[in-house]
Tab-separated table of C-alpha atoms in Angstrom:
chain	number	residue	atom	x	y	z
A	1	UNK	CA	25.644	50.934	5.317
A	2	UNK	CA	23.646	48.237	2.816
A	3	UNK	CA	20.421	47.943	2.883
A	4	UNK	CA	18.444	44.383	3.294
A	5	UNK	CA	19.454	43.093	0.447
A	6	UNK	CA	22.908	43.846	0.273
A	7	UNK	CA	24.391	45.989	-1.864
A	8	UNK	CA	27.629	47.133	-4.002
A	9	UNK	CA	28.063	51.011	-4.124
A	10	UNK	CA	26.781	51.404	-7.551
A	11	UNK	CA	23.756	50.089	-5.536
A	12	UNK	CA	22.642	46.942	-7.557
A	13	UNK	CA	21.912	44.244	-5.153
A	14	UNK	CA	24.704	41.583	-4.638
A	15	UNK	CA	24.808	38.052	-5.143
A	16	UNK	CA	24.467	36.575	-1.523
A	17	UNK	CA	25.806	33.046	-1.070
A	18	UNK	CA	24.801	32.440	2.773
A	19	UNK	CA	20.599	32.401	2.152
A	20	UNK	CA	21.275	30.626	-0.976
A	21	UNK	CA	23.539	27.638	0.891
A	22	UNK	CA	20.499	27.642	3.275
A	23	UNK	CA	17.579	27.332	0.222
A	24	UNK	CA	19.685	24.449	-0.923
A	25	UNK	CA	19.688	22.698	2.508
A	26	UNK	CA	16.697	22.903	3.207
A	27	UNK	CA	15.626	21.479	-0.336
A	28	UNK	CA	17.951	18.927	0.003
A	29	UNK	CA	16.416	17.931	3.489
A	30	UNK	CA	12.916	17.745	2.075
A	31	UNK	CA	13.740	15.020	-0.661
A	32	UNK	CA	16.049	13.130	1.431
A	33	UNK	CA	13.304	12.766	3.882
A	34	UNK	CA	10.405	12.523	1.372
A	35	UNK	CA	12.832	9.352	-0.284
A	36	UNK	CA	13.977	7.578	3.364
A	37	UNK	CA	10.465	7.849	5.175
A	38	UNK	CA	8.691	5.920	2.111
A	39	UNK	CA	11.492	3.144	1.472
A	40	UNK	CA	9.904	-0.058	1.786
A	41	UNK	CA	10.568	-2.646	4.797
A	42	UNK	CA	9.267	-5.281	3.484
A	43	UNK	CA	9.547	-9.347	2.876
A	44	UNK	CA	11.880	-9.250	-0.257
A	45	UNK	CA	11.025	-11.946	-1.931
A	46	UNK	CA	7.267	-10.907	-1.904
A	47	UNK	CA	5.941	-9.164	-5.399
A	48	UNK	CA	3.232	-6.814	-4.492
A	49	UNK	CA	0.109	-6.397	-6.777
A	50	UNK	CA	0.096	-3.121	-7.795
A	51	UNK	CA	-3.031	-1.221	-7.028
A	52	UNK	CA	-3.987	2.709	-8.274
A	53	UNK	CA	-6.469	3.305	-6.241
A	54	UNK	CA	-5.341	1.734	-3.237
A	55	UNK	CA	-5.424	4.382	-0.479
A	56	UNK	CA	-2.537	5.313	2.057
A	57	UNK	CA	-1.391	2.652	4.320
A	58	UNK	CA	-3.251	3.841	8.238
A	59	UNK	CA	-0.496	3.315	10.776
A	60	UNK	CA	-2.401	3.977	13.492
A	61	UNK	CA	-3.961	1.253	14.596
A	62	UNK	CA	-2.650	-1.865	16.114
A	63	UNK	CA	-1.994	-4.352	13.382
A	64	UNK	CA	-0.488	-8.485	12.531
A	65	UNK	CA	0.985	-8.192	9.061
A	66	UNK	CA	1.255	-11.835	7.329
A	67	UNK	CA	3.432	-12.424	4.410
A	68	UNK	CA	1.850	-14.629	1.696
A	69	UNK	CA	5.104	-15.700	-0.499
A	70	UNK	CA	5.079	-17.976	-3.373
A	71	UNK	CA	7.448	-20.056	-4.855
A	72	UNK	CA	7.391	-21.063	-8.232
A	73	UNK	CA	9.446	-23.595	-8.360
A	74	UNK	CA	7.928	-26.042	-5.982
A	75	UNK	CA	4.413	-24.464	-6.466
A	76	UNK	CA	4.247	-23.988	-2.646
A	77	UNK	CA	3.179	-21.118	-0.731
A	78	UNK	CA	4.162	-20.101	3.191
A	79	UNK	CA	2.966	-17.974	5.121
A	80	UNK	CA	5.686	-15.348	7.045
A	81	UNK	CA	4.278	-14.221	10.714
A	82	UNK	CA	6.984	-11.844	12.949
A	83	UNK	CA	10.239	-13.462	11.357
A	84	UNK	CA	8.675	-17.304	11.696
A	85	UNK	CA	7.868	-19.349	8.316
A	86	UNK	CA	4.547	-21.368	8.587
A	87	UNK	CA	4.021	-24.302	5.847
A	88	UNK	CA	0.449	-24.052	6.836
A	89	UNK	CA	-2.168	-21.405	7.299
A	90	UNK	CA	-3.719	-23.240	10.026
A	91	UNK	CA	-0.362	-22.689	12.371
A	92	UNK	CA	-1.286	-19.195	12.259
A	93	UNK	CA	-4.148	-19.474	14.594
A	94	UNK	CA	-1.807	-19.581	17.726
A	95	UNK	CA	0.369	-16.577	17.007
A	96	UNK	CA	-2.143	-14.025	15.892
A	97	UNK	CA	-4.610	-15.006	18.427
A	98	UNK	CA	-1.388	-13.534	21.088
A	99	UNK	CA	-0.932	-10.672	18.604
A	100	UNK	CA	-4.306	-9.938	18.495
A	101	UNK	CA	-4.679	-10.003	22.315
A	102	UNK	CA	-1.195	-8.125	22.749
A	103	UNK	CA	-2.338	-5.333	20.320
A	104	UNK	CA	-5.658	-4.541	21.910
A	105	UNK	CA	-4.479	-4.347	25.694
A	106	UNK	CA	-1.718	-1.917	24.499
A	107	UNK	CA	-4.401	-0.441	22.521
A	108	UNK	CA	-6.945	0.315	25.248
A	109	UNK	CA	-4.003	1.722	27.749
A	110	UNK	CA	-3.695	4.288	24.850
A	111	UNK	CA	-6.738	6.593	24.910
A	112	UNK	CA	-8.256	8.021	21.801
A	113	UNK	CA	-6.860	4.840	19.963
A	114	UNK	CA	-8.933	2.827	17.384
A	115	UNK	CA	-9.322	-0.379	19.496
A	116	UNK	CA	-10.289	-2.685	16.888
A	117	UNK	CA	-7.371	-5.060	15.365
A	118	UNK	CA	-6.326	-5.503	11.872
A	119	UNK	CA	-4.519	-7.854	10.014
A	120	UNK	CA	-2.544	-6.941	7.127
A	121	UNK	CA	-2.091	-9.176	4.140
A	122	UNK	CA	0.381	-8.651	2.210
A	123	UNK	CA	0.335	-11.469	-0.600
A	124	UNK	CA	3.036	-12.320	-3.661
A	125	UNK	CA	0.974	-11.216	-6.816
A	126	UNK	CA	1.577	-14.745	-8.598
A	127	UNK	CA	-0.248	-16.653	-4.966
A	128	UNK	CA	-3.109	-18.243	-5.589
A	129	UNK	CA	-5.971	-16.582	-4.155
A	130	UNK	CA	-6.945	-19.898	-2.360
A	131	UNK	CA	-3.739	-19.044	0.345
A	132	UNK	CA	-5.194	-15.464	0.917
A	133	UNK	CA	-8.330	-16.800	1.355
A	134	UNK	CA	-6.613	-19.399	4.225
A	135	UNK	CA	-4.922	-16.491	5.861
A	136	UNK	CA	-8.493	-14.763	5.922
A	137	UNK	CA	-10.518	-17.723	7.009
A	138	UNK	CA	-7.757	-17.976	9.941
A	139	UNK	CA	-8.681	-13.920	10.640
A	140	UNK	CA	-12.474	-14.898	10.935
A	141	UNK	CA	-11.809	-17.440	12.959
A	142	UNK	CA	-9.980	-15.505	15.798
A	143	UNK	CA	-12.548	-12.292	15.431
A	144	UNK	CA	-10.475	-10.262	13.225
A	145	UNK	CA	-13.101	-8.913	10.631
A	146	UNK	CA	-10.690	-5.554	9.393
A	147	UNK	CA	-8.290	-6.926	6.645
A	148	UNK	CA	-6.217	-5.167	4.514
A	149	UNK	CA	-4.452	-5.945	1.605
A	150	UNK	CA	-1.042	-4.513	0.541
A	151	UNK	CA	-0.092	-3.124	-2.784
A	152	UNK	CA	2.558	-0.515	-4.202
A	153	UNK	CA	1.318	2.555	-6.602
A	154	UNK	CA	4.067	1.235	-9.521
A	155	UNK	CA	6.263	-1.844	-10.214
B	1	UNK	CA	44.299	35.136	-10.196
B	2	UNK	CA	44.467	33.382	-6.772
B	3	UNK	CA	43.695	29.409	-7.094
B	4	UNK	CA	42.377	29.105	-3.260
B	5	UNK	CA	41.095	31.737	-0.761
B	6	UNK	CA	44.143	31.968	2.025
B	7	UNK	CA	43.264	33.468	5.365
B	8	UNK	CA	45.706	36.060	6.413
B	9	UNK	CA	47.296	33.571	8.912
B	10	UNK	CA	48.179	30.867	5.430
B	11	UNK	CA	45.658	28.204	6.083
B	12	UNK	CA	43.174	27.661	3.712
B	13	UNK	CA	39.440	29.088	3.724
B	14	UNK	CA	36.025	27.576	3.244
B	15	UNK	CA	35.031	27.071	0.034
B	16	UNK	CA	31.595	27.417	-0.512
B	17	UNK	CA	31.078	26.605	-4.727
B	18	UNK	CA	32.275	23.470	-4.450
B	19	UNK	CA	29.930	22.851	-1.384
B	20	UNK	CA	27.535	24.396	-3.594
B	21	UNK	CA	28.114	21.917	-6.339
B	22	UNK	CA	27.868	18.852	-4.219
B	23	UNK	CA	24.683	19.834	-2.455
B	24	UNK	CA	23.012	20.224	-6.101
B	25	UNK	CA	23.994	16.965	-7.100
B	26	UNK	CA	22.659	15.156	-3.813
B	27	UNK	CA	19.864	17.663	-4.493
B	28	UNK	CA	19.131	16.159	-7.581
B	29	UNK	CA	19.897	12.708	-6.735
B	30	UNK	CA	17.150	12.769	-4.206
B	31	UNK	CA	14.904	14.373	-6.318
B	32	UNK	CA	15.470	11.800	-9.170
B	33	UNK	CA	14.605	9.195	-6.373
B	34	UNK	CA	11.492	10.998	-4.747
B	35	UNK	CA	9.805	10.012	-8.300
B	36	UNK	CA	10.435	6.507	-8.592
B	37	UNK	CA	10.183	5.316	-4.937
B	38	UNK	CA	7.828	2.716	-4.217
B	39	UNK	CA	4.882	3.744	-1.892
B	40	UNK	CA	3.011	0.710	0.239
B	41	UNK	CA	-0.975	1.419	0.202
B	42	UNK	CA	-3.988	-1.096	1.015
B	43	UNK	CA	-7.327	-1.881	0.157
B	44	UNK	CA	-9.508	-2.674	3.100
B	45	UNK	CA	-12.330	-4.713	3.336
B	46	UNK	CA	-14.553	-6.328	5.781
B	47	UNK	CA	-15.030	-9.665	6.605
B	48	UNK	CA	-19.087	-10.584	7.295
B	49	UNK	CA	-19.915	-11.381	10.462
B	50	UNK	CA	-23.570	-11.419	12.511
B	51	UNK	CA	-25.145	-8.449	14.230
B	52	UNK	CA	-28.112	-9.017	16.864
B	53	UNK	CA	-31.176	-7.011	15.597
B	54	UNK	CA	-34.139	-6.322	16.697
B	55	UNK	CA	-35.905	-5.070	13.130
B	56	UNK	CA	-36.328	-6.547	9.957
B	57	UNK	CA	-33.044	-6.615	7.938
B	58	UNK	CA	-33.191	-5.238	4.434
B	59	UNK	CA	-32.323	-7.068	1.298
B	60	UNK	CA	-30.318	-5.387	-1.221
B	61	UNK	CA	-29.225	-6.589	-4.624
B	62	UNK	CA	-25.920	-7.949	-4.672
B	63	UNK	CA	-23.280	-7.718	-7.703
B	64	UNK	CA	-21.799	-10.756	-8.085
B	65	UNK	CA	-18.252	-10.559	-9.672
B	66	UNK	CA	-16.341	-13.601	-10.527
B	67	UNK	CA	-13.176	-14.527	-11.503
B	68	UNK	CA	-11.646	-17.753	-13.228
B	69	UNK	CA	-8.676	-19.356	-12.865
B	70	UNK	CA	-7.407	-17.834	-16.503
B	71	UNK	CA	-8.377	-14.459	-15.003
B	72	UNK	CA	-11.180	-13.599	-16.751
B	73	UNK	CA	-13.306	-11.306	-14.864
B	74	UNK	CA	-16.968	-11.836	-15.406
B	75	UNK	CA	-20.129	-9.192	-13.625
B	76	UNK	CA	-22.855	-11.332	-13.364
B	77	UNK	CA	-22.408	-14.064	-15.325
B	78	UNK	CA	-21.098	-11.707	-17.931
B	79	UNK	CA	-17.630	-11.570	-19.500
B	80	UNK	CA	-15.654	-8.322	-19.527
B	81	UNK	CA	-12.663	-7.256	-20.663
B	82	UNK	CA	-9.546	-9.207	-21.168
B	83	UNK	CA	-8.297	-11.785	-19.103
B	84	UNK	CA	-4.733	-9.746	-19.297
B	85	UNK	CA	-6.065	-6.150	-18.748
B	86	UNK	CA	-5.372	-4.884	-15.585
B	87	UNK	CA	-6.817	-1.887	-15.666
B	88	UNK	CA	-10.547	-3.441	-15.930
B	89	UNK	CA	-11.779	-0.363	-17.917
B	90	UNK	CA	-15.343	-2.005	-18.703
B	91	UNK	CA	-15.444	-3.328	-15.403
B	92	UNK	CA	-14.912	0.043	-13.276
B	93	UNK	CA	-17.581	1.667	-15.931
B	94	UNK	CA	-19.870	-0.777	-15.020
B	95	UNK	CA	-19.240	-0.523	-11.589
B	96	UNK	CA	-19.434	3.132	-11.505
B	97	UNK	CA	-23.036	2.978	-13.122
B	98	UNK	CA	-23.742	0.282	-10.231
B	99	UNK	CA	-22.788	2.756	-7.871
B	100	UNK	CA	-24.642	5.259	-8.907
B	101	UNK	CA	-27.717	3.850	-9.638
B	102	UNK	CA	-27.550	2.684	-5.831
B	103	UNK	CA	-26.951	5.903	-5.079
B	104	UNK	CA	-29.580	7.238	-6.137
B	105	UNK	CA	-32.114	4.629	-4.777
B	106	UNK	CA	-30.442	5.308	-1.206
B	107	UNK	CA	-28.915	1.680	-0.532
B	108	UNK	CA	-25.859	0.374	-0.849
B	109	UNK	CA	-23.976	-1.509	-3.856
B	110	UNK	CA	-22.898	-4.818	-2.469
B	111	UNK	CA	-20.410	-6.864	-4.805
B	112	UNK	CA	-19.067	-10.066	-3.687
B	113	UNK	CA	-16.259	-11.194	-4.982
B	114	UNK	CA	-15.619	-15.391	-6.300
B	115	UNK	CA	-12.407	-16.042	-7.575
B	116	UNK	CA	-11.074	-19.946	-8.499
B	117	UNK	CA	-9.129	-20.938	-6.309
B	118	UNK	CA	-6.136	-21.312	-8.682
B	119	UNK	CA	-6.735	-17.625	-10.336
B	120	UNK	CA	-3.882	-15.455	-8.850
B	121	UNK	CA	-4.231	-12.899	-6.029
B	122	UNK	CA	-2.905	-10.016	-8.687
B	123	UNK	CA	-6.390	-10.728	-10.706
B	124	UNK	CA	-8.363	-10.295	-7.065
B	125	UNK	CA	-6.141	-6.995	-6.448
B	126	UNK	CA	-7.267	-5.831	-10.038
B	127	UNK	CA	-11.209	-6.224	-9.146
B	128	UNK	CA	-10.771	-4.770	-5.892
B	129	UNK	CA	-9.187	-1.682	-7.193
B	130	UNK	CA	-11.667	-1.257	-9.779
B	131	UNK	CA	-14.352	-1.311	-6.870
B	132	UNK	CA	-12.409	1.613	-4.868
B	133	UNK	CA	-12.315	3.413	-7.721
B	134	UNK	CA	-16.075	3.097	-8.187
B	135	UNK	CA	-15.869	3.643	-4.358
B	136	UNK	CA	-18.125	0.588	-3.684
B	137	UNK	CA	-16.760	-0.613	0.032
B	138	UNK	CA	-19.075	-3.346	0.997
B	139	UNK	CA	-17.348	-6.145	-0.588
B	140	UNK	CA	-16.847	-9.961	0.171
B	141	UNK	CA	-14.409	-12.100	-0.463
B	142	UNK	CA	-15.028	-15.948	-1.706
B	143	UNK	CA	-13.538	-18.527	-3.207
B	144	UNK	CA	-15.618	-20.635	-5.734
B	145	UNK	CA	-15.798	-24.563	-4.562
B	146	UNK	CA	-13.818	-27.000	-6.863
């Protein structure tokens, strides 16, 4: 009978496919999951600033992300809140004052959860910083004092 | 030499090198990608707000770091580096000493931030990194009055 290994008679060790197949797979697993899980979901037409020492994005906490976008063109920025397009900073008030309520009773039927809201800014690189200053001034005003701004590690 | 592997009944077997050779090129496909995927990250701050107290609040020197609408990134009134460089390399080693010096005197380094309000978010992103890397977190956010 072979040993462990396998073996031919002369008794060097043979070339096994099956573990090999099952290295591969597993390797092949790993990157496809290490690629999917870190694809970005994010506003499209939104550059982010790119930031080295930014640290890793905390996903536990309850959270409002606003999109800052810029346009060029007509030298106009909106403001993007769950799939609606403000002209205005000040229309933001409304909606993240329910988000902000929403995401702290959820938060408090969770136990162990970091109560405390955040808001999330992520801003077009080319925005003037006078429209992420709007979106923050619109934070302070409902009691959000944890903001965050988006970047990516490379363009 | 046989072309395929036949079972005994005439259908044909599993092949497992050309399995082989597919999974190494998805293999390296994803491994190509793993390098140049985007990761999303964030720099946190805190907005001031008003605590009740009962003591005497302490004082500390602040760092005031502003920002023009060109980009140029000045530390107290002083200009560094250029308005184009993004990686702020006379800013963070400034920053650093900052850091350090409070450090050592046991209080915090406070910067606070001023851009124009026409300079562009990127420029704010720049200074903010340069502060993490210093690892100064109590920072403000302002934008200078027209």
């Amino acid at each position: 009978m072979a040993g462990g290994g396998g073996g031919m008679e002369k008794g060097e060790p043979d070339f096994q496919i099956a573990p090999m197949v099952d290295v591969l797979l597993v390797i092949l697993i790993f990157f496809m999951v290490i690629t999917s899980a870190q694809v970005l979901n994010i506003d499209k037409t939104i550059k982010l600033p790119i930031a080295s020492e930014a640290s890793k994005k905390d996903d536990s906490r309850a959270e409002a992300i606003v999109n800052v976008r810029w346009d060029p063109d007509a030298q106009r920025a909106t403001f993007k809140f769950q799939d609606h397009v403000y002209a205005k900073a000040s229309e933001l008030t409304v909606p993240l004052k329910a988000a902000k309520q929403l995401g702290e009773k959820l938060a408090a039927e969770k136990p162990g959860q970091n109560p405390e809201f955040r808001l999330v800014i992520r801003g077009d690189r080319d925005v003037p910083a006078l429209f992420v200053s709007q979106a923050m001034d619109i934070a302070a005003e409902i009691d959000i004092s944890d903001i965050s701004f988006s970047t990516v590690n490379h363009d | 030499m046989k072309p395929f592997v036949h079972d005994d009944d005439g259908t044909m077997g599993f092949q497992i090198a050309p399995m082989v050779d597919v999974v190494f090129v998805i293999m390296l496909f994803f491994m190509v990608m793993a390098g140049a995927v985007k990761v999303e990250n964030e720099l946190t701050t805190r907005l001031p707000g008003s605590t009740e107290t009962s003591s005497a609040t302490e004082l500390y020197d602040e760092t005031m770091i502003a920002i023009s609408d060109e980009g140029q990134v000045s530390l107290n009134d002083e200009e560094c580096d250029a308005p184009n460089d993004t990686q702020l390399p006379q800013l963070r080693a400034t920053l650093m000493r900052i850091k350090e010096n409070a450090d050592n005197a046991k209080q915090p380094a406070v910067v606070t931030i001023v851009s124009d309000p026409h300079a562009k978010y990127s420029r704010t992103i720049d200074v903010l990194d340069a502060l993490a890397a210093a690892k100064i977190s109590n920072v403000t956010f302002n934008i200078s009055d027209e």
